[in-house]
PDB file of C-alpha atoms in Angstrom:
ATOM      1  CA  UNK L   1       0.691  17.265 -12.339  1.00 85.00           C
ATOM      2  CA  UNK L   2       0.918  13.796 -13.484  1.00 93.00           C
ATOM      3  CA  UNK L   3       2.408  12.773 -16.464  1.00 96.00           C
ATOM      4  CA  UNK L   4      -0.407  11.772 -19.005  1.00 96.00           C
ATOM      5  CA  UNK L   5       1.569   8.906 -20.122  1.00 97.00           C
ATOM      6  CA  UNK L   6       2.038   7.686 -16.415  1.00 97.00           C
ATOM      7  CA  UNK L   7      -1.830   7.678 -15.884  1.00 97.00           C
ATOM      8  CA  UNK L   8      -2.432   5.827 -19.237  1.00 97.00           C
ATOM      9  CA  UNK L   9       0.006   3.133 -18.231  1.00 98.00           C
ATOM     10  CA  UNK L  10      -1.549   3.011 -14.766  1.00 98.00           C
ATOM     11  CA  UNK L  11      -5.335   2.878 -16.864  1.00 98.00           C
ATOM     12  CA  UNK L  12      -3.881  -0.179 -18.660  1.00 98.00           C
ATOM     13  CA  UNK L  13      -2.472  -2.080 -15.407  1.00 97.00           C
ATOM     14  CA  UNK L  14      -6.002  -1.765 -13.782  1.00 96.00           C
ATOM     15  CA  UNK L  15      -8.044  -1.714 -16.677  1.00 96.00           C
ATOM     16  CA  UNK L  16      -9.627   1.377 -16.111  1.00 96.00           C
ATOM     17  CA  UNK L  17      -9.242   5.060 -15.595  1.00 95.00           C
ATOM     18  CA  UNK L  18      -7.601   6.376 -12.585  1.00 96.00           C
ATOM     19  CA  UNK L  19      -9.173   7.901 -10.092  1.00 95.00           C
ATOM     20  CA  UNK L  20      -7.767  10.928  -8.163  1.00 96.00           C
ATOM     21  CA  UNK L  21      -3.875   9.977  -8.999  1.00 97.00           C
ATOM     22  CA  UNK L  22      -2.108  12.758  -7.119  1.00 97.00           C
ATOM     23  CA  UNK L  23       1.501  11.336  -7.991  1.00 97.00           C
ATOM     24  CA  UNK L  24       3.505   8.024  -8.885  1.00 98.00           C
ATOM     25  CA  UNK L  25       4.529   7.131  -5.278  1.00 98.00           C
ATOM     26  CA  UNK L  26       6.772   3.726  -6.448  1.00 97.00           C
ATOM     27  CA  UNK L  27       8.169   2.794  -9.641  1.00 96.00           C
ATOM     28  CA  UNK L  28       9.525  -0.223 -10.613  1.00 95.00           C
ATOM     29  CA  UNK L  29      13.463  -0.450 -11.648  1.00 94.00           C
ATOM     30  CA  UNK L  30      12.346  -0.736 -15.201  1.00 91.00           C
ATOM     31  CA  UNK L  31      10.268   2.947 -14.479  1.00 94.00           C
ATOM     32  CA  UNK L  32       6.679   1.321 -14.853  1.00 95.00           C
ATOM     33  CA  UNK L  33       4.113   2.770 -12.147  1.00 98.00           C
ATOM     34  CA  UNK L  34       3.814   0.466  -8.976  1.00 97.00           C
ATOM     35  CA  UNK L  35       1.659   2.455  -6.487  1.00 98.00           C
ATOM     36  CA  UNK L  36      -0.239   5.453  -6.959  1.00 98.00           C
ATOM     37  CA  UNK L  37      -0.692   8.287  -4.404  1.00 98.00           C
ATOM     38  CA  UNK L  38      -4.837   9.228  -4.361  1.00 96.00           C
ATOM     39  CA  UNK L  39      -6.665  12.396  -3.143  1.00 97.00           C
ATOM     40  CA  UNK L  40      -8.545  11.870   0.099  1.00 96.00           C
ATOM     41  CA  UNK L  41     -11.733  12.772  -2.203  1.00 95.00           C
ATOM     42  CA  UNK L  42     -12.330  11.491  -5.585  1.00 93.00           C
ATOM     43  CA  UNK L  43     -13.284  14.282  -8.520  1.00 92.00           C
ATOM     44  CA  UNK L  44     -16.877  13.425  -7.874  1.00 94.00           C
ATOM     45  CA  UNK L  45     -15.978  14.135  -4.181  1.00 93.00           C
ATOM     46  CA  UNK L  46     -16.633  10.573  -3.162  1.00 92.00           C
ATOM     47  CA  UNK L  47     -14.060   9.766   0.476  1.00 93.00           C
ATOM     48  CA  UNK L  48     -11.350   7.616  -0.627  1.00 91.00           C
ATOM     49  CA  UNK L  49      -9.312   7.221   2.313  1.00 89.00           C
ATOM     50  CA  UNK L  50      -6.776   4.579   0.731  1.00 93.00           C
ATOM     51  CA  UNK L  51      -3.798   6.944  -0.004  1.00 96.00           C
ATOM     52  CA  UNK L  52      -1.551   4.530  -1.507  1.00 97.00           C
ATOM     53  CA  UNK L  53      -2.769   2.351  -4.083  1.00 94.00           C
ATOM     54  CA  UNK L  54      -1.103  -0.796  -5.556  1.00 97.00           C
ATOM     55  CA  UNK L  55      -1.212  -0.759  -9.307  1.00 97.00           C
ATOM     56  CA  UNK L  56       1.350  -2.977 -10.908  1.00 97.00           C
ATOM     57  CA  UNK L  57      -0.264  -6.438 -12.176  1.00 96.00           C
ATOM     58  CA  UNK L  58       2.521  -8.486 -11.422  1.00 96.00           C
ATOM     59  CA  UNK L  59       2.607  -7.116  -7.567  1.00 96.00           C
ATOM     60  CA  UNK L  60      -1.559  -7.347  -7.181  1.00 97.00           C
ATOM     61  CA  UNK L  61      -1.020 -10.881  -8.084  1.00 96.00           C
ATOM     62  CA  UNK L  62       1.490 -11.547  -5.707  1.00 96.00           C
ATOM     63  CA  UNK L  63      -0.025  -9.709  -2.771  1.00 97.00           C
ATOM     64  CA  UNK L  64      -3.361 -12.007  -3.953  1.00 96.00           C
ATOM     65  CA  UNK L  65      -1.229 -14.734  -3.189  1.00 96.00           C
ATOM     66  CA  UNK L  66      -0.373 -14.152   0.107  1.00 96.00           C
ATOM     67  CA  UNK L  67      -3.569 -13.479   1.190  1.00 96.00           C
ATOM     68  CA  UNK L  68      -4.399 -16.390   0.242  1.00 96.00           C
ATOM     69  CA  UNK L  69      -2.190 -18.075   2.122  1.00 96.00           C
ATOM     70  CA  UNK L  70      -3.357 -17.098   5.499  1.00 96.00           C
ATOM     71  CA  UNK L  71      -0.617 -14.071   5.773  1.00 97.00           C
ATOM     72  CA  UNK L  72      -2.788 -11.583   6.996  1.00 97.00           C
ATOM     73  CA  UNK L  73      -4.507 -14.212   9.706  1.00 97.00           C
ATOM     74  CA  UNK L  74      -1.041 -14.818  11.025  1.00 97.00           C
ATOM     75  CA  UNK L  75       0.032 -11.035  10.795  1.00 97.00           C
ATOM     76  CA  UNK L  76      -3.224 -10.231  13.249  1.00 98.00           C
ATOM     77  CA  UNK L  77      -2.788 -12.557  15.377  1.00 97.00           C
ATOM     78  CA  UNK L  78       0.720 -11.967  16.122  1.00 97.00           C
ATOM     79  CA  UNK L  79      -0.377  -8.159  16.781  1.00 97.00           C
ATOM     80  CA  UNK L  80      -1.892  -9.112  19.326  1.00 97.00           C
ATOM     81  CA  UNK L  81       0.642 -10.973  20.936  1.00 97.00           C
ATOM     82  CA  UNK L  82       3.804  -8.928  20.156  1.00 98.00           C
ATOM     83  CA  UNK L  83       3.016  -5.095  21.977  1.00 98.00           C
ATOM     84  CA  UNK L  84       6.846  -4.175  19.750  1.00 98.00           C
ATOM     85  CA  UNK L  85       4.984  -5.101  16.478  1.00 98.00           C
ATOM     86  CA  UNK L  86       1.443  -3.565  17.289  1.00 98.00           C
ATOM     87  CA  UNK L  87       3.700  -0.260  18.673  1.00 98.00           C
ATOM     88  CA  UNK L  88       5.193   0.091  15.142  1.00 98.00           C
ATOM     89  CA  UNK L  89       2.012  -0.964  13.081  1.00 97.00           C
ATOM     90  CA  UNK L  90       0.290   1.948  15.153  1.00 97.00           C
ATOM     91  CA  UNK L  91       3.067   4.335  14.739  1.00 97.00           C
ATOM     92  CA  UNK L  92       2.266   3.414  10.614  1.00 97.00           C
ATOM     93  CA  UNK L  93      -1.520   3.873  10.938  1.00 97.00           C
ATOM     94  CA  UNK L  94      -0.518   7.563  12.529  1.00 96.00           C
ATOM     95  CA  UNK L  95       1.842   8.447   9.767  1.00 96.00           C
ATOM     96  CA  UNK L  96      -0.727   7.259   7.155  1.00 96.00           C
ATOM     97  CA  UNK L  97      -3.700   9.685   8.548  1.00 95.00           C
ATOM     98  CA  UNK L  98      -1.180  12.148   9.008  1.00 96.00           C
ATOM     99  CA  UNK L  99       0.086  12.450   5.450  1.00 96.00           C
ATOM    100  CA  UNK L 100      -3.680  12.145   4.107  1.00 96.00           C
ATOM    101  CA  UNK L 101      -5.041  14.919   6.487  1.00 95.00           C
ATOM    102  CA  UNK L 102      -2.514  17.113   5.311  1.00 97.00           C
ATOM    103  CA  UNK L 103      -3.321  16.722   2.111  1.00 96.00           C
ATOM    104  CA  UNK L 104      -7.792  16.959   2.902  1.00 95.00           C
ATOM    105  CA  UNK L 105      -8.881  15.771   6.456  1.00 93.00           C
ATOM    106  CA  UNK L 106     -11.663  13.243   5.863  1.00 92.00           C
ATOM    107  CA  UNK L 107     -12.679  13.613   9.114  1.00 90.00           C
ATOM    108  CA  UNK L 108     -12.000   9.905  10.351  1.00 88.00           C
ATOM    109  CA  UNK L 109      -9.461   7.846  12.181  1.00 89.00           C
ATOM    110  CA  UNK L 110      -9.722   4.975   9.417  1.00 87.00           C
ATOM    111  CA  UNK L 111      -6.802   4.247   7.668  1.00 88.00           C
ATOM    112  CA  UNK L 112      -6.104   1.173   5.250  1.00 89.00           C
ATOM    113  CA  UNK L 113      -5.330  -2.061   5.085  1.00 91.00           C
ATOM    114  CA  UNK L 114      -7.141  -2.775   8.846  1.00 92.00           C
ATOM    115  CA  UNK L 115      -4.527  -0.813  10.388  1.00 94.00           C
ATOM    116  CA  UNK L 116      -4.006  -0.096  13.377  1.00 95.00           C
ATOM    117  CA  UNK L 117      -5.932  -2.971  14.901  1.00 94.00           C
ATOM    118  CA  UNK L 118      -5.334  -6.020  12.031  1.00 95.00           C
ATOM    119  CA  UNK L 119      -4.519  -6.602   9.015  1.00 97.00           C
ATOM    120  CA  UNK L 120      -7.430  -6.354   6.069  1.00 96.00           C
ATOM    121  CA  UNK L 121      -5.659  -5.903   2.988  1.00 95.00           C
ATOM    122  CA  UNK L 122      -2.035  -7.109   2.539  1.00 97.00           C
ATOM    123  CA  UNK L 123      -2.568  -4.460  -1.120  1.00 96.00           C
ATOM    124  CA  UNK L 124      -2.331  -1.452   0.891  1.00 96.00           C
ATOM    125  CA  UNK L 125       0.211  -2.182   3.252  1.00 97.00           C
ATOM    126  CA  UNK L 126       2.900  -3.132   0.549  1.00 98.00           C
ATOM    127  CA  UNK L 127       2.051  -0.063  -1.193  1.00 97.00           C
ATOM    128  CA  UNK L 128       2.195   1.575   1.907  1.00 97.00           C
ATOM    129  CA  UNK L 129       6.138   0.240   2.569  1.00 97.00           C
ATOM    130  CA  UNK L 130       7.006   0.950  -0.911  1.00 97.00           C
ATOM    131  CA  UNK L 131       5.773   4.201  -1.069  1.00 97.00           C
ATOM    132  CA  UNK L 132       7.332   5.554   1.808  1.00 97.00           C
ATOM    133  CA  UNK L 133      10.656   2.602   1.819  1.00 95.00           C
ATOM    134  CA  UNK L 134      11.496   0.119   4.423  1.00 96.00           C
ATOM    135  CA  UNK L 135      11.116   0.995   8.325  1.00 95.00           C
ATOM    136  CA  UNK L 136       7.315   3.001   8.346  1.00 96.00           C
ATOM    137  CA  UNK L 137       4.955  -0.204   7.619  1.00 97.00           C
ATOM    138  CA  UNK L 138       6.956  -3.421   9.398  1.00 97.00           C
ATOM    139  CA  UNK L 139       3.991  -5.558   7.814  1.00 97.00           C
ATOM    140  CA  UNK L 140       4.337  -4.263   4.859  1.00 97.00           C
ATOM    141  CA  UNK L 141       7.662  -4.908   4.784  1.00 97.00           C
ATOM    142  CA  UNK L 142       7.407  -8.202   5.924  1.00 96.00           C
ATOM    143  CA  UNK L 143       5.444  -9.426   2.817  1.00 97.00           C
ATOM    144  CA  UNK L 144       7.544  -7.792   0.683  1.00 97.00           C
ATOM    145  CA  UNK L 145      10.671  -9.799   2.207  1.00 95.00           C
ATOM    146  CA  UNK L 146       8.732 -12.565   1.689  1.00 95.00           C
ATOM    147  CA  UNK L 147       7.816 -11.625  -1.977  1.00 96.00           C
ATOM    148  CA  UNK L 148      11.680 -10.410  -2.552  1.00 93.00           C
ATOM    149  CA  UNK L 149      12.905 -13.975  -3.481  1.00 86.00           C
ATOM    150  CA  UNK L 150      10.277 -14.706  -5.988  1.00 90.00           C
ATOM    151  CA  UNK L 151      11.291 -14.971  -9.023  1.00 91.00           C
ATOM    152  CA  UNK L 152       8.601 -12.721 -10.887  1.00 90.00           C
ATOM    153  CA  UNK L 153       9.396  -9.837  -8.443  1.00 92.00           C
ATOM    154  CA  UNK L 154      12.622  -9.110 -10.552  1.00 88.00           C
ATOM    155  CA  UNK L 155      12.412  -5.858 -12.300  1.00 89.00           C
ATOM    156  CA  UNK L 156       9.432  -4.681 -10.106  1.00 93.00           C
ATOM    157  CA  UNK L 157      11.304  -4.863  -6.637  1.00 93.00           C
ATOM    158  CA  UNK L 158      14.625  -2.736  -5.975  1.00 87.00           C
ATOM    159  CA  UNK L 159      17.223  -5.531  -5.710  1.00 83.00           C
ATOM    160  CA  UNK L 160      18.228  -6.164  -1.990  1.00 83.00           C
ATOM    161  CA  UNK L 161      15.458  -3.270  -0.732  1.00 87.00           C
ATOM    162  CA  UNK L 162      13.470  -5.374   0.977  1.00 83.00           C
ATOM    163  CA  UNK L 163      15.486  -8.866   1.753  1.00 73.00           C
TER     164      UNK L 163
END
């Protein structure tokens, strides 16, 4: 059961209900929801195969950002090239569907964020990698590092988790 006062602060970050919140999966060092852990189904029974779900204003803007740059262009391409890094994003993608099947198959190999083939939304991989902590999602991680030294990241990241 979720705390009621957990899902009202996550309503507030996204400015909306919730959908389908299983569990706070990260919290900030100051306690305030970060990612949210969904049901394979929402209540209405619609798929939602996104498991982890980034909630926290301050780290939607940032992952905005680097989208924006061109991050997840250079991420793809470098998959591509690098058989180590496309080993280890596939090894994520199988972990994903394997925590979400336990909880309800959906009956599909899709994942999130583009994974396992390129990178779609830089959102769910960093909720990915702080949901589960560094070493599952290595591009995840790697736009955390990069969002680690930012200045607005203090109080949402764990100091020195993801430099």
């Amino acid at each position: 059961m979720v705390d009621p006062a957990d899902l009202d602060a996550v309503a507030r970050q996204l400015g909306r209900e919730p959908r389908g919140v299983l569990e706070i999966a990260y919290r900030c060092p100051n306690g305030e929801p970060g990612v949210v852990k969904t049901a394979p189904r929402l209540p209405d029974g619609t798929p939602f195969p996104t498991l982890y779900y980034l909630t926290h204003p301050v780290l939607t803007a940032a992952a905005g950002r680097l989208e924006s740059s061109g991050m997840m262009r250079e991420m793809t391409e470098r998959l591509r090239r690098d058989p180590d890094l496309a080993a280890a994003y596939r090894r994520a993608h199988e972990s994903y569907l394997a925590e979400r099947d336990a909880i309800e198959p959906l009956g599909t190999t899709t994942s999130a964020g583009g994974m396992p083939d390129r990178v779609k939304c830089l959102h769910v991989l960093i909720a990915h990698s702080l949901a589960k902590g560094p070493g599952v999602n290595p591009l995840g991680d790697e736009a955390l590092a990069v969002l680690a030294g930012q200045p607005s990241m203090a109080g949402i990241l764990v100091p020195g988790e993801w430099t």
